[in-house]
Coordinates of C-alpha atoms and ligand atoms in Angstrom, one line a residue:
Chain U
M192 CA 0.0 0.0 0.0
A193 CA 2.8 2.4 0.9
D194 CA 4.2 2.5 -2.6
T195 CA 0.9 3.0 -4.4
S196 CA 0.0 5.9 -2.2
T197 CA 3.2 7.7 -2.9
A198 CA 2.4 7.6 -6.6
T199 CA 0.4 10.5 -8.1
A200 CA -3.0 10.8 -6.4
D201 CA -6.0 9.9 -8.5
G202 CA -9.5 8.7 -7.8
H203 CA -8.5 5.1 -8.0
E204 CA -6.0 5.4 -5.1
H205 CA -8.4 7.2 -2.9
E206 CA -10.6 4.3 -3.4
E207 CA -7.8 2.0 -2.2
D208 CA -7.1 4.2 0.9
R209 CA -10.7 4.0 1.7
R210 CA -10.8 0.2 1.3
D211 CA -7.7 -0.1 3.5
F212 CA -9.3 1.9 6.2
L213 CA -12.5 -0.1 6.0
L214 CA -10.6 -3.3 6.1
T215 CA -8.5 -2.3 9.1
S216 CA -11.4 -0.9 11.1
T217 CA -13.5 -4.0 10.3
V218 CA -10.7 -6.3 11.5
V219 CA -10.1 -4.2 14.7
V220 CA -13.8 -4.0 15.6
G221 CA -14.2 -7.7 14.8
A222 CA -11.3 -8.6 16.9
A223 CA -12.5 -6.5 19.8
G224 CA -15.9 -8.2 19.5
V225 CA -14.4 -11.6 19.6
A226 CA -12.4 -10.6 22.6
L227 CA -15.4 -9.3 24.4
A228 CA -17.4 -12.4 23.5
A229 CA -14.7 -14.5 25.0
W230 CA -15.2 -13.0 28.4
P231 CA -18.5 -14.6 29.4
F232 CA -16.9 -18.0 28.6
I233 CA -13.9 -17.2 30.7
D234 CA -15.9 -15.8 33.6
F235 CA -18.3 -18.7 33.4
M236 CA -15.5 -20.9 34.9
N237 CA -14.9 -18.6 37.9
P238 CA -16.5 -19.4 41.3
S239 CA -20.3 -19.0 41.0
A240 CA -22.6 -17.0 43.2
D241 CA -23.6 -19.9 45.4
V242 CA -20.0 -20.9 46.0
L243 CA -19.2 -17.3 46.9
A244 CA -22.3 -17.1 49.1
L245 CA -20.9 -19.5 51.6
A246 CA -18.1 -17.0 52.2
S247 CA -18.9 -16.1 55.8
L248 CA -19.6 -18.6 58.7
E249 CA -19.8 -18.4 62.5
F250 CA -18.4 -21.0 64.9
D251 CA -18.9 -21.4 68.6
L252 CA -15.6 -22.1 70.4
S253 CA -16.9 -22.2 74.0
T254 CA -16.2 -25.9 74.5
M255 CA -12.6 -25.9 73.5
E256 CA -9.9 -26.5 76.1
P257 CA -6.4 -25.1 75.9
G258 CA -4.2 -27.4 73.8
Q259 CA -7.2 -28.5 71.8
A260 CA -7.7 -28.0 68.1
I261 CA -10.6 -28.2 65.7
T262 CA -10.9 -28.2 62.0
V263 CA -13.9 -26.5 60.4
T264 CA -14.7 -26.0 56.7
W265 CA -15.0 -22.6 55.1
R266 CA -15.1 -22.1 51.4
S267 CA -14.5 -25.8 51.1
K268 CA -11.2 -25.3 52.8
P269 CA -10.2 -26.7 56.1
I270 CA -9.7 -24.0 58.8
F271 CA -7.5 -24.9 61.7
I272 CA -8.6 -23.4 65.0
R273 CA -6.2 -24.1 67.9
R274 CA -6.5 -22.9 71.4
R275 CA -2.9 -22.6 72.3
T276 CA -1.4 -23.4 75.7
A277 CA 0.7 -20.8 77.4
A278 CA 3.9 -22.8 76.6
E279 CA 3.0 -22.8 72.9
I280 CA 2.4 -19.1 72.9
D281 CA 5.7 -18.5 74.6
E282 CA 7.5 -20.6 72.2
A283 CA 6.0 -18.8 69.2
K284 CA 6.8 -15.4 70.7
K285 CA 10.5 -16.0 71.5
V286 CA 11.6 -17.0 68.0
P287 CA 13.7 -14.2 66.5
L288 CA 12.3 -13.1 63.2
S289 CA 15.7 -13.6 61.6
E290 CA 15.2 -17.3 61.9
L291 CA 12.1 -17.3 59.9
K292 CA 11.8 -18.1 56.2
D293 CA 8.7 -15.9 56.0
P294 CA 9.3 -13.4 58.8
Q295 CA 6.1 -12.5 60.7
A296 CA 5.7 -11.9 64.5
D297 CA 3.3 -14.1 66.4
A298 CA 1.4 -11.0 67.4
D299 CA 0.6 -10.3 63.7
R300 CA -1.0 -13.7 63.3
V301 CA -3.5 -13.5 66.1
K302 CA -6.2 -10.9 67.1
E303 CA -5.1 -8.5 69.8
G304 CA -5.8 -9.9 73.3
K305 CA -6.7 -13.2 71.8
D306 CA -3.2 -14.8 71.8
E307 CA -4.8 -18.1 72.7
W308 CA -6.6 -18.5 69.5
L309 CA -4.8 -19.3 66.3
V310 CA -7.1 -19.4 63.3
M311 CA -5.5 -20.5 60.0
I312 CA -6.3 -21.9 56.6
G313 CA -5.1 -25.5 57.0
I314 CA -3.6 -25.8 53.6
C315 CA 0.2 -26.3 53.1
T316 CA 1.6 -23.3 51.2
H317 CA 3.7 -25.7 49.2
L318 CA 1.3 -27.7 47.0
G319 CA -1.9 -27.7 49.0
C320 CA -1.9 -30.8 51.2
I321 CA -3.5 -30.6 54.6
P322 CA -0.8 -30.6 57.3
A323 CA -1.1 -33.0 60.2
G324 CA -1.1 -31.7 63.8
Q325 CA -4.8 -31.1 64.6
K326 CA -5.3 -34.4 66.3
A327 CA -3.6 -35.2 69.6
T328 CA -2.1 -38.3 68.0
D329 CA -0.8 -36.5 64.9
S330 CA 2.9 -35.8 64.3
K331 CA 3.3 -32.1 65.0
G332 CA 6.7 -31.8 63.3
E333 CA 9.9 -30.6 64.7
F334 CA 8.5 -27.3 65.9
G335 CA 5.5 -28.5 67.8
G336 CA 3.0 -27.0 65.4
W337 CA 2.0 -28.8 62.2
F338 CA 3.8 -31.2 59.8
C339 CA 2.9 -31.6 56.1
P340 CA 3.6 -35.2 55.2
C341 CA 3.5 -34.6 51.4
H342 CA 6.9 -33.1 51.0
G343 CA 7.9 -32.6 54.6
S344 CA 7.1 -29.0 55.6
H345 CA 7.3 -28.2 59.4
Y346 CA 5.2 -25.4 60.8
D347 CA 5.7 -23.9 64.3
T348 CA 3.1 -23.2 67.0
S349 CA 2.3 -20.0 65.2
G350 CA 1.8 -21.8 61.9
R351 CA 4.9 -20.3 60.5
I352 CA 7.0 -22.3 58.0
R353 CA 10.3 -23.4 59.7
K354 CA 11.6 -26.2 57.6
G355 CA 10.8 -27.9 54.3
P356 CA 9.8 -26.8 50.8
A357 CA 6.7 -24.6 51.6
P358 CA 7.5 -20.9 50.9
K359 CA 5.1 -19.2 53.2
N360 CA 3.4 -19.4 56.6
L361 CA 0.0 -20.9 56.8
A362 CA -2.4 -18.3 55.7
I363 CA -4.7 -16.4 58.1
P364 CA -8.3 -16.1 56.8
P365 CA -10.2 -12.9 57.4
Y366 CA -12.0 -13.4 60.7
A367 CA -13.3 -11.6 63.8
F368 CA -14.5 -12.5 67.3
T369 CA -18.2 -11.5 67.5
N370 CA -18.0 -12.2 71.3
D371 CA -15.6 -14.0 73.6
T372 CA -16.1 -17.4 72.3
T373 CA -17.7 -17.0 68.8
V374 CA -15.6 -16.4 65.7
R375 CA -16.9 -15.3 62.3
I376 CA -14.7 -16.4 59.5
G377 CA -15.0 -14.5 56.2
Chain X
M203 CA 3.5 -45.0 -6.6
S204 CA 0.6 -46.1 -8.6
A205 CA -2.0 -43.9 -10.2
A206 CA -5.5 -43.4 -8.8
P207 CA -7.3 -46.8 -9.0
E208 CA -10.3 -47.4 -11.3
W209 CA -13.2 -48.1 -9.0
K210 CA -15.4 -50.9 -10.3
N211 CA -18.3 -50.6 -8.0
P212 CA -20.6 -48.0 -9.5
V213 CA -21.7 -46.7 -6.1
V214 CA -18.1 -46.3 -5.0
R215 CA -17.3 -44.6 -8.4
W216 CA -20.3 -42.3 -8.0
I217 CA -19.3 -41.1 -4.5
D218 CA -15.6 -41.0 -5.3
H219 CA -16.2 -38.6 -8.2
R220 CA -18.0 -36.2 -5.8
L221 CA -15.9 -36.8 -2.7
P222 CA -12.7 -38.7 -3.5
V223 CA -12.6 -40.4 -0.1
F224 CA -11.9 -43.8 -1.5
T225 CA -9.0 -42.6 -3.6
F226 CA -7.7 -40.7 -0.7
T227 CA -7.8 -43.7 1.6
H228 CA -6.3 -45.9 -1.1
H229 CA -3.4 -43.4 -1.4
S230 CA -2.8 -43.1 2.3
V231 CA -3.2 -46.6 3.6
V232 CA -3.0 -49.0 0.6
D233 CA -0.4 -47.9 -2.0
Y234 CA 1.2 -45.4 0.4
P235 CA 4.9 -45.8 -0.3
T236 CA 6.7 -46.8 2.9
P237 CA 10.5 -47.3 3.5
R238 CA 11.1 -51.0 3.0
N239 CA 13.4 -51.3 6.0
L240 CA 11.1 -50.3 8.9
N241 CA 11.7 -52.4 12.0
Y242 CA 9.3 -53.3 14.8
W243 CA 9.9 -50.0 16.6
W244 CA 7.8 -48.4 13.8
N245 CA 4.8 -50.4 15.1
F246 CA 4.1 -48.1 18.0
G247 CA 2.6 -45.2 16.0
S248 CA -0.3 -47.4 14.7
L249 CA -0.6 -49.1 18.1
A250 CA -1.1 -45.7 19.7
G251 CA -3.8 -45.0 17.2
V252 CA -5.5 -48.3 18.1
V253 CA -5.3 -47.5 21.8
L254 CA -6.8 -44.1 21.3
V255 CA -9.8 -45.7 19.6
I256 CA -10.2 -48.3 22.4
M257 CA -10.0 -45.5 25.0
I258 CA -12.7 -43.4 23.2
A259 CA -14.9 -46.5 22.9
T260 CA -14.6 -47.7 26.5
G261 CA -14.8 -44.1 27.7
L262 CA -18.0 -43.5 25.9
F263 CA -19.6 -46.6 27.5
L264 CA -18.3 -45.8 31.0
A265 CA -19.9 -42.3 30.6
M266 CA -23.3 -44.0 30.3
H267 CA -23.1 -45.1 33.9
Y268 CA -20.7 -42.6 35.5
N269 CA -22.1 -39.8 37.6
P270 CA -19.9 -36.7 37.9
S271 CA -21.0 -35.3 41.2
V272 CA -18.9 -35.4 44.4
D273 CA -21.6 -37.4 46.2
Q274 CA -22.1 -39.9 43.4
A275 CA -18.8 -40.2 41.5
F276 CA -17.0 -42.8 43.7
D277 CA -20.2 -44.9 44.2
S278 CA -21.1 -44.8 40.5
V279 CA -17.6 -46.2 39.7
E280 CA -18.1 -48.9 42.2
R281 CA -21.5 -49.6 40.7
I282 CA -19.9 -49.9 37.3
M283 CA -17.5 -52.4 38.8
R284 CA -20.1 -54.5 40.7
D285 CA -23.5 -54.2 39.1
V286 CA -23.2 -53.0 35.5
N287 CA -22.8 -55.9 33.0
Y288 CA -19.2 -56.1 32.0
G289 CA -18.6 -52.8 33.8
W290 CA -15.5 -54.2 35.4
L291 CA -14.1 -55.1 32.0
M292 CA -14.9 -51.7 30.6
R293 CA -13.3 -49.9 33.5
Y294 CA -10.2 -52.0 33.6
M295 CA -9.7 -51.7 29.9
H296 CA -10.0 -47.9 30.2
A297 CA -7.7 -47.6 33.3
N298 CA -5.1 -49.9 32.0
G299 CA -5.6 -48.5 28.5
A300 CA -4.3 -45.2 29.8
S301 CA -1.2 -46.8 31.0
M302 CA -0.7 -48.7 27.8
F303 CA -1.3 -45.5 25.8
F304 CA 1.6 -43.8 27.6
L305 CA 3.8 -46.8 27.4
V306 CA 3.3 -47.1 23.6
V307 CA 3.7 -43.3 23.1
Y308 CA 6.9 -43.2 25.2
I309 CA 8.4 -46.0 23.1
H310 CA 7.2 -44.1 20.0
M311 CA 9.0 -41.0 21.2
F312 CA 12.2 -42.8 22.2
R313 CA 12.2 -44.4 18.8
A314 CA 12.0 -40.9 17.3
L315 CA 14.9 -39.9 19.5
Y316 CA 17.1 -42.9 18.5
Y317 CA 16.5 -42.6 14.7
G318 CA 16.4 -38.8 14.6
S319 CA 12.8 -38.7 13.3
Y320 CA 12.3 -35.2 14.7
R321 CA 15.0 -33.8 12.3
A322 CA 14.3 -31.7 9.2
P323 CA 12.0 -31.9 7.3
R324 CA 9.8 -33.5 10.0
E325 CA 10.0 -30.8 12.7
V326 CA 6.3 -30.0 12.4
L327 CA 5.4 -33.7 12.6
W328 CA 7.5 -33.8 15.8
F329 CA 5.7 -30.7 17.2
I330 CA 2.3 -32.1 16.6
G331 CA 3.4 -35.3 18.3
L332 CA 4.5 -33.3 21.3
F333 CA 1.1 -31.5 21.3
I334 CA -0.6 -34.9 21.3
F335 CA 1.6 -35.8 24.2
L336 CA 0.6 -32.6 26.1
A337 CA -3.1 -33.2 25.3
M338 CA -2.7 -36.8 26.5
M339 CA -1.2 -35.6 29.8
A340 CA -4.1 -33.2 30.3
T341 CA -6.6 -35.8 29.5
A342 CA -5.0 -38.4 31.8
F343 CA -4.8 -35.8 34.6
V344 CA -8.5 -34.8 34.5
G345 CA -9.5 -38.4 33.9
Y346 CA -7.7 -39.6 37.0
T347 CA -9.8 -37.1 39.1
L348 CA -13.1 -38.7 38.0
P349 CA -13.2 -41.8 40.2
W350 CA -13.0 -39.3 43.2
G351 CA -10.8 -41.4 45.4
Q352 CA -8.1 -40.0 47.7
M353 CA -5.4 -39.9 45.0
S354 CA -7.9 -38.3 42.5
F355 CA -8.7 -35.5 44.9
W356 CA -5.2 -34.8 46.1
G357 CA -3.6 -35.2 42.8
A358 CA -6.0 -32.7 41.4
T359 CA -5.2 -30.4 44.3
V360 CA -1.5 -30.6 44.0
I361 CA -1.5 -30.1 40.2
T362 CA -3.9 -27.2 40.0
N363 CA -1.9 -25.6 42.8
L364 CA 1.1 -25.6 40.5
F365 CA -0.5 -22.6 38.7
S366 CA -0.4 -20.6 41.9
V367 CA 3.3 -19.8 41.0
V368 CA 2.2 -17.6 38.2
P369 CA 3.1 -14.0 39.3
F370 CA 0.3 -11.8 40.4
F371 CA -2.6 -13.8 39.0
G372 CA -1.6 -17.2 40.5
D373 CA -4.4 -17.5 43.0
A374 CA -7.0 -16.1 40.6
I375 CA -6.0 -18.6 38.0
V376 CA -6.2 -21.5 40.4
Q377 CA -9.7 -20.4 41.5
W378 CA -10.7 -20.0 37.9
L379 CA -9.5 -23.6 37.1
L380 CA -11.3 -25.0 40.1
G381 CA -14.4 -23.0 39.9
G382 CA -14.2 -22.5 43.7
F383 CA -11.7 -22.2 46.5
A384 CA -10.8 -25.8 46.5
V385 CA -11.3 -28.9 44.4
D386 CA -15.0 -29.5 44.7
N387 CA -18.1 -30.3 42.7
P388 CA -17.6 -27.5 40.0
T389 CA -14.1 -28.9 39.5
L390 CA -15.2 -32.4 39.1
N391 CA -17.9 -31.4 36.6
R392 CA -15.6 -29.4 34.4
F393 CA -12.9 -32.0 34.5
Y394 CA -15.4 -34.5 33.3
A395 CA -16.4 -32.2 30.4
F396 CA -12.8 -31.7 29.4
H397 CA -12.1 -35.4 29.8
F398 CA -14.8 -36.1 27.2
L399 CA -13.6 -33.3 24.8
L400 CA -9.9 -33.8 24.8
P401 CA -9.7 -37.2 23.2
F402 CA -11.4 -35.7 20.2
V403 CA -8.9 -32.9 20.2
I404 CA -6.2 -35.7 20.2
F405 CA -8.0 -37.4 17.4
G406 CA -7.8 -34.2 15.3
L407 CA -4.1 -33.8 16.2
V408 CA -3.5 -37.4 15.1
F409 CA -5.0 -36.5 11.8
L410 CA -2.6 -33.6 11.4
H411 CA 0.2 -35.8 12.6
L412 CA -0.5 -38.3 9.8
W413 CA -1.0 -35.6 7.3
A414 CA 2.5 -34.2 8.1
L415 CA 3.9 -37.7 8.1
H416 CA 2.5 -38.4 4.6
V417 CA 4.2 -35.3 3.2
H418 CA 7.7 -36.4 3.8
K419 CA 6.9 -40.1 4.5
S420 CA 8.2 -42.2 7.4
N421 CA 11.8 -41.9 8.6
N422 CA 13.6 -45.3 8.7
P423 CA 16.3 -47.0 10.7
L424 CA 19.0 -45.8 8.4
G425 CA 17.8 -42.2 8.6
V426 CA 18.5 -41.6 4.9
D427 CA 15.9 -40.2 2.6
I428 CA 13.7 -42.2 0.2
K429 CA 15.4 -41.7 -3.2
T430 CA 13.8 -44.1 -5.6
D431 CA 10.7 -46.3 -5.8
G432 CA 13.0 -49.2 -5.0
D433 CA 13.4 -47.8 -1.5
T434 CA 9.8 -48.2 -0.7
I435 CA 7.1 -50.9 -0.6
P436 CA 3.3 -50.2 -0.5
F437 CA 1.9 -49.9 3.0
H438 CA -0.7 -52.6 2.3
P439 CA -0.2 -55.5 2.6
Y440 CA 3.4 -55.3 3.9
Y441 CA 2.9 -52.9 6.9
T442 CA -0.7 -53.7 7.5
A443 CA 0.4 -57.2 8.1
K444 CA 3.4 -56.2 10.2
D445 CA 1.2 -53.8 12.3
A446 CA -1.4 -56.5 12.8
F447 CA 1.1 -58.9 14.1
G448 CA 2.5 -56.2 16.5
L449 CA -1.1 -55.4 17.6
G450 CA -1.6 -59.1 18.5
V451 CA 1.5 -59.1 20.7
F452 CA 0.5 -55.8 22.2
L453 CA -3.1 -57.0 23.0
I454 CA -1.6 -59.9 24.9
V455 CA 0.3 -57.6 27.2
Y456 CA -2.6 -55.1 27.5
F457 CA -5.1 -57.8 28.5
A458 CA -2.6 -59.6 30.8
F459 CA -2.9 -56.4 32.8
A460 CA -6.6 -55.9 32.3
F461 CA -7.5 -59.4 33.2
F462 CA -4.9 -60.6 35.7
E463 CA -3.3 -57.5 37.4
P464 CA -5.8 -54.7 36.7
N465 CA -4.8 -52.7 39.8
L466 CA -1.0 -53.3 39.6
L467 CA -0.4 -49.9 38.0
G468 CA -2.9 -48.0 40.1
H469 CA -2.6 -46.7 43.7
P470 CA -4.6 -48.5 46.4
D471 CA -5.5 -45.2 48.1
N472 CA -7.7 -44.4 45.1
Y473 CA -10.2 -47.0 46.5
I474 CA -10.7 -44.7 49.5
P475 CA -13.3 -42.1 48.8
A476 CA -12.0 -38.5 48.5
N477 CA -11.7 -36.7 51.8
P478 CA -10.9 -33.0 51.6
L479 CA -9.8 -32.9 55.2
V480 CA -7.3 -35.8 55.2
T481 CA -4.3 -35.8 53.0
P482 CA -2.9 -39.3 52.3
P483 CA 0.5 -39.9 53.8
E484 CA 2.0 -39.6 50.3
I485 CA 0.7 -38.3 47.1
V486 CA 2.0 -40.1 44.1
P487 CA 0.9 -39.6 40.5
E488 CA 0.4 -42.4 38.1
W489 CA 3.6 -44.1 36.9
Y490 CA 3.6 -42.2 33.6
F491 CA 4.0 -38.9 35.3
L492 CA 6.7 -40.0 37.8
P493 CA 9.7 -38.6 35.9
F494 CA 8.1 -35.2 35.7
Y495 CA 7.1 -35.4 39.4
A496 CA 10.7 -36.1 40.3
I497 CA 11.8 -33.0 38.3
L498 CA 9.1 -30.9 40.1
R499 CA 10.5 -31.9 43.5
A500 CA 14.2 -31.8 42.6
V501 CA 14.9 -28.2 43.2
P502 CA 16.8 -27.6 46.4
D503 CA 14.9 -26.0 49.2
N504 CA 17.6 -23.4 49.6
F505 CA 17.7 -22.6 45.9
I506 CA 17.3 -19.1 47.1
D507 CA 20.7 -18.9 48.8
I508 CA 22.5 -20.7 45.9
W509 CA 21.4 -18.5 43.1
G510 CA 22.0 -15.0 44.5
I511 CA 19.7 -12.8 42.5
L512 CA 17.0 -15.1 41.3
P513 CA 15.5 -15.6 44.8
I514 CA 13.3 -12.5 44.7
L515 CA 11.5 -13.8 41.7
V516 CA 11.9 -17.6 42.0
T517 CA 11.3 -19.7 45.1
A518 CA 12.1 -23.4 45.2
K519 CA 8.4 -24.2 44.4
T520 CA 8.3 -21.9 41.4
A521 CA 11.6 -23.1 40.1
G522 CA 10.4 -26.7 40.4
V523 CA 7.3 -25.9 38.4
I524 CA 9.3 -24.0 35.8
L525 CA 11.7 -26.9 35.4
M526 CA 8.9 -29.4 35.0
F527 CA 7.3 -27.5 32.2
A528 CA 10.7 -26.8 30.7
S529 CA 11.4 -30.5 30.6
V530 CA 8.7 -30.9 28.0
I531 CA 9.1 -27.6 26.2
V532 CA 12.8 -28.2 25.6
L533 CA 11.8 -31.2 23.4
F534 CA 10.3 -28.7 21.0
L535 CA 13.8 -27.3 20.5
L536 CA 15.3 -30.7 19.7
P537 CA 15.3 -30.3 15.9
W538 CA 17.6 -27.3 16.4
L539 CA 19.6 -28.6 19.3
D540 CA 20.6 -31.6 17.3
R541 CA 22.3 -30.4 14.1
S542 CA 24.3 -33.5 13.3
P543 CA 24.5 -34.2 9.5
V544 CA 23.3 -37.7 10.3
R545 CA 19.8 -38.6 11.7
S546 CA 20.1 -42.2 12.8
A547 CA 22.0 -43.2 16.0
R548 CA 23.2 -46.2 14.0
F549 CA 25.8 -44.0 12.4
R550 CA 26.5 -41.9 15.4
P551 CA 28.8 -43.9 17.7
I552 CA 28.8 -41.4 20.6
Y553 CA 25.2 -40.4 20.4
K554 CA 24.2 -44.0 20.5
Q555 CA 25.8 -44.4 24.0
L556 CA 24.4 -41.1 25.3
Y557 CA 21.0 -42.1 24.0
W558 CA 20.9 -45.1 26.3
L559 CA 22.2 -43.0 29.2
F560 CA 19.4 -40.6 28.6
L561 CA 16.8 -43.4 28.6
A562 CA 18.3 -44.7 31.8
D563 CA 18.2 -41.2 33.2
C564 CA 14.5 -40.9 32.5
I565 CA 13.8 -44.3 34.1
I566 CA 15.8 -43.2 37.2
L567 CA 13.7 -40.1 37.3
G568 CA 10.6 -42.2 37.3
W569 CA 12.0 -44.4 40.1
V570 CA 12.9 -41.3 42.2
G571 CA 9.4 -39.8 41.5
A572 CA 7.9 -42.8 43.2
N573 CA 9.8 -42.3 46.4
P574 CA 9.6 -39.6 49.0
P575 CA 12.1 -36.8 48.2
E576 CA 14.5 -37.4 51.1
G577 CA 18.1 -38.3 51.6
T578 CA 19.8 -40.1 48.8
M579 CA 16.6 -40.2 46.7
L580 CA 16.6 -36.4 46.7
V581 CA 20.3 -36.3 45.6
I582 CA 19.8 -38.8 42.9
G583 CA 16.7 -36.9 41.7
R584 CA 18.6 -33.7 41.5
L585 CA 21.5 -35.3 39.6
A586 CA 19.1 -37.0 37.2
T587 CA 17.2 -33.8 36.6
L588 CA 20.5 -32.0 35.9
Y589 CA 21.5 -34.8 33.5
Y590 CA 18.2 -34.6 31.7
F591 CA 18.8 -31.0 30.8
V592 CA 22.5 -31.3 30.2
H593 CA 21.9 -34.1 27.7
L594 CA 19.4 -32.1 25.7
L595 CA 20.9 -28.6 26.0
V596 CA 24.6 -29.3 26.1
F597 CA 25.4 -32.8 24.7
M598 CA 23.1 -32.6 21.7
P599 CA 24.6 -29.4 20.3
L600 CA 28.2 -30.4 21.1
L601 CA 27.8 -33.8 19.5
S602 CA 26.4 -32.3 16.4
R603 CA 29.7 -30.4 16.0
Y604 CA 32.3 -32.9 17.2
E605 CA 31.0 -36.3 16.7
K606 CA 32.6 -38.3 13.9
T607 CA 29.8 -40.1 12.2
R608 CA 30.0 -43.3 10.3
P609 CA 29.5 -43.3 6.5
L610 CA 25.9 -43.5 5.4
P611 CA 24.7 -46.0 2.8
D612 CA 23.9 -44.6 -0.6
S613 CA 20.2 -45.5 -0.3
I614 CA 17.8 -47.6 1.6
S615 CA 17.8 -50.3 -1.0
A616 CA 21.5 -50.3 -1.3
A617 CA 21.8 -51.1 2.3
V618 CA 19.1 -53.7 2.6
T619 CA 19.2 -55.8 -0.6
P620 CA 22.1 -57.6 -2.2
Q621 CA 21.1 -56.5 -5.7
G622 CA 20.4 -53.1 -4.4
S623 CA 24.0 -52.8 -3.3
S624 CA 25.3 -54.2 -6.6
Q625 CA 23.1 -51.8 -8.5
S626 CA 24.4 -48.9 -6.6
A627 CA 27.9 -50.2 -7.0
Q628 CA 27.3 -50.3 -10.7
A629 CA 25.9 -46.8 -10.5
Q630 CA 29.0 -45.6 -8.8
G631 CA 31.2 -47.4 -11.2
A632 CA 29.4 -45.9 -14.2
Ligands
FES195 S1 2.3 -29.8 50.0 FE1 3.0 -29.6 52.0 S2 5.1 -30.0 51.8 FE2 4.4 -30.1 49.7

């Protein structure tokens, strides 16, 4: 097109410019249309409204003793709730941050004044297995917290990664205490 | 090569004039010129085609009784096994058929590696083959989720989580793949849909694979081009007969598994219904994924310290995932990594040795993948992973430059027939 348009201008060439313009704009509009039409198909696969609707749940913790742990399900993920003993809290607090792979103070992983309660998503940050350590009989790993048997990740009493392939600490879901013994997750 | 046949049957002639499907078939499977010296390693392509058809057929019938919902999936498979007429046969053929499919395709691929079948002008043929392999892996992965046992569930969890290493969008992509926040009913439903679709995608790719094959014809054990009609024989009856014999042998092996050891290649934990709250002590993929699983887990935990600057971007997990995908992607580069003037390992004394080392390396990777990544296993896995890439990325290019290859025969017929060699001797003398 470039060399024809540099030739002397006559009606014929204007015609060609016009055609080029129409062709280009048709292709552009068509491509944009196809891209837009693709979106519903892509978004169709995202979590649906009913799946999202189960996003917030309340749990009563009044029957839990120190040292006990329960697993609840939220967004089809296991949530670990552990009522920690004083010894466990101490241990979590005294670890220097420099020793941690994913440095985070214990205080940043619990609600203020609620040091006892550790609420975490019980999914190993490596490749998504459920770490052991919730049951009294489970192996709790070298740091007294949780141990992921899949590829050997050890988590401490604050759910922080201490050893093994997992890159991050166990995640903390959004949650709040609605009263002293009830927690709302989500 | 003969001309288009004269069709005697008037109906055939009438149709063929309008849609030359009979002529096409005649050209591609009857008088299709095939190198006269193909050995039994060339049986595995057609075997793979047969297995694909068996898989589609048994899969279609299983689908008539399978129920893809988290409450029903496991039970419906057990129903197929216990109550449905010949359900056990259908399922064992399908489950063992998947293993046989990979076995046959791995042999097919290693044949291509030995005889240089990926070399010019067959690069596109090789690419399509690799796409078929990728599609097979996807199909097998989603298919393994369907029985909804513990390995189904946790395998799906581990593999979909691989995508969480994508920067920024990782978690969004995982949720998009799962249709939720964890593997659940929406995941099972879509995996079933894809498991039904993908085999037909493979079928389409196989068609392209054959199309590309028929442009430059089969490679052969000598790796020299077809030069004259004397180098070839018609596909039918010579190779139809040879393929049929091979198929018979193959079916004996296949049904030895299906009838006598149907669960040998599976994991017993998959007979425990999926439980999202309990991870099995060890998650192991099916045998055909083990080498890749070993590569995934080979990256040292403290990769971060070793590599200095990479760490900010790449953790051990990410690096493992990248390496695993790279192990397949690097195969696409093979036609350019290997620039040796000679295709077949028969005339490449050093490559021939390295080839067997590479094969052994892949088997070692598979063995490592079956074991927990600890102690010596981990070390062996790392070394084997390293060797995998060194072979492809370093040895192949170096060999192409420095290897002294043996002289090639003048032609296929010169090498394989007495009068062929005397003919070519005359030709040279003349
Ligand atoms: S999934 Fe927990 S260590 Fe790999």
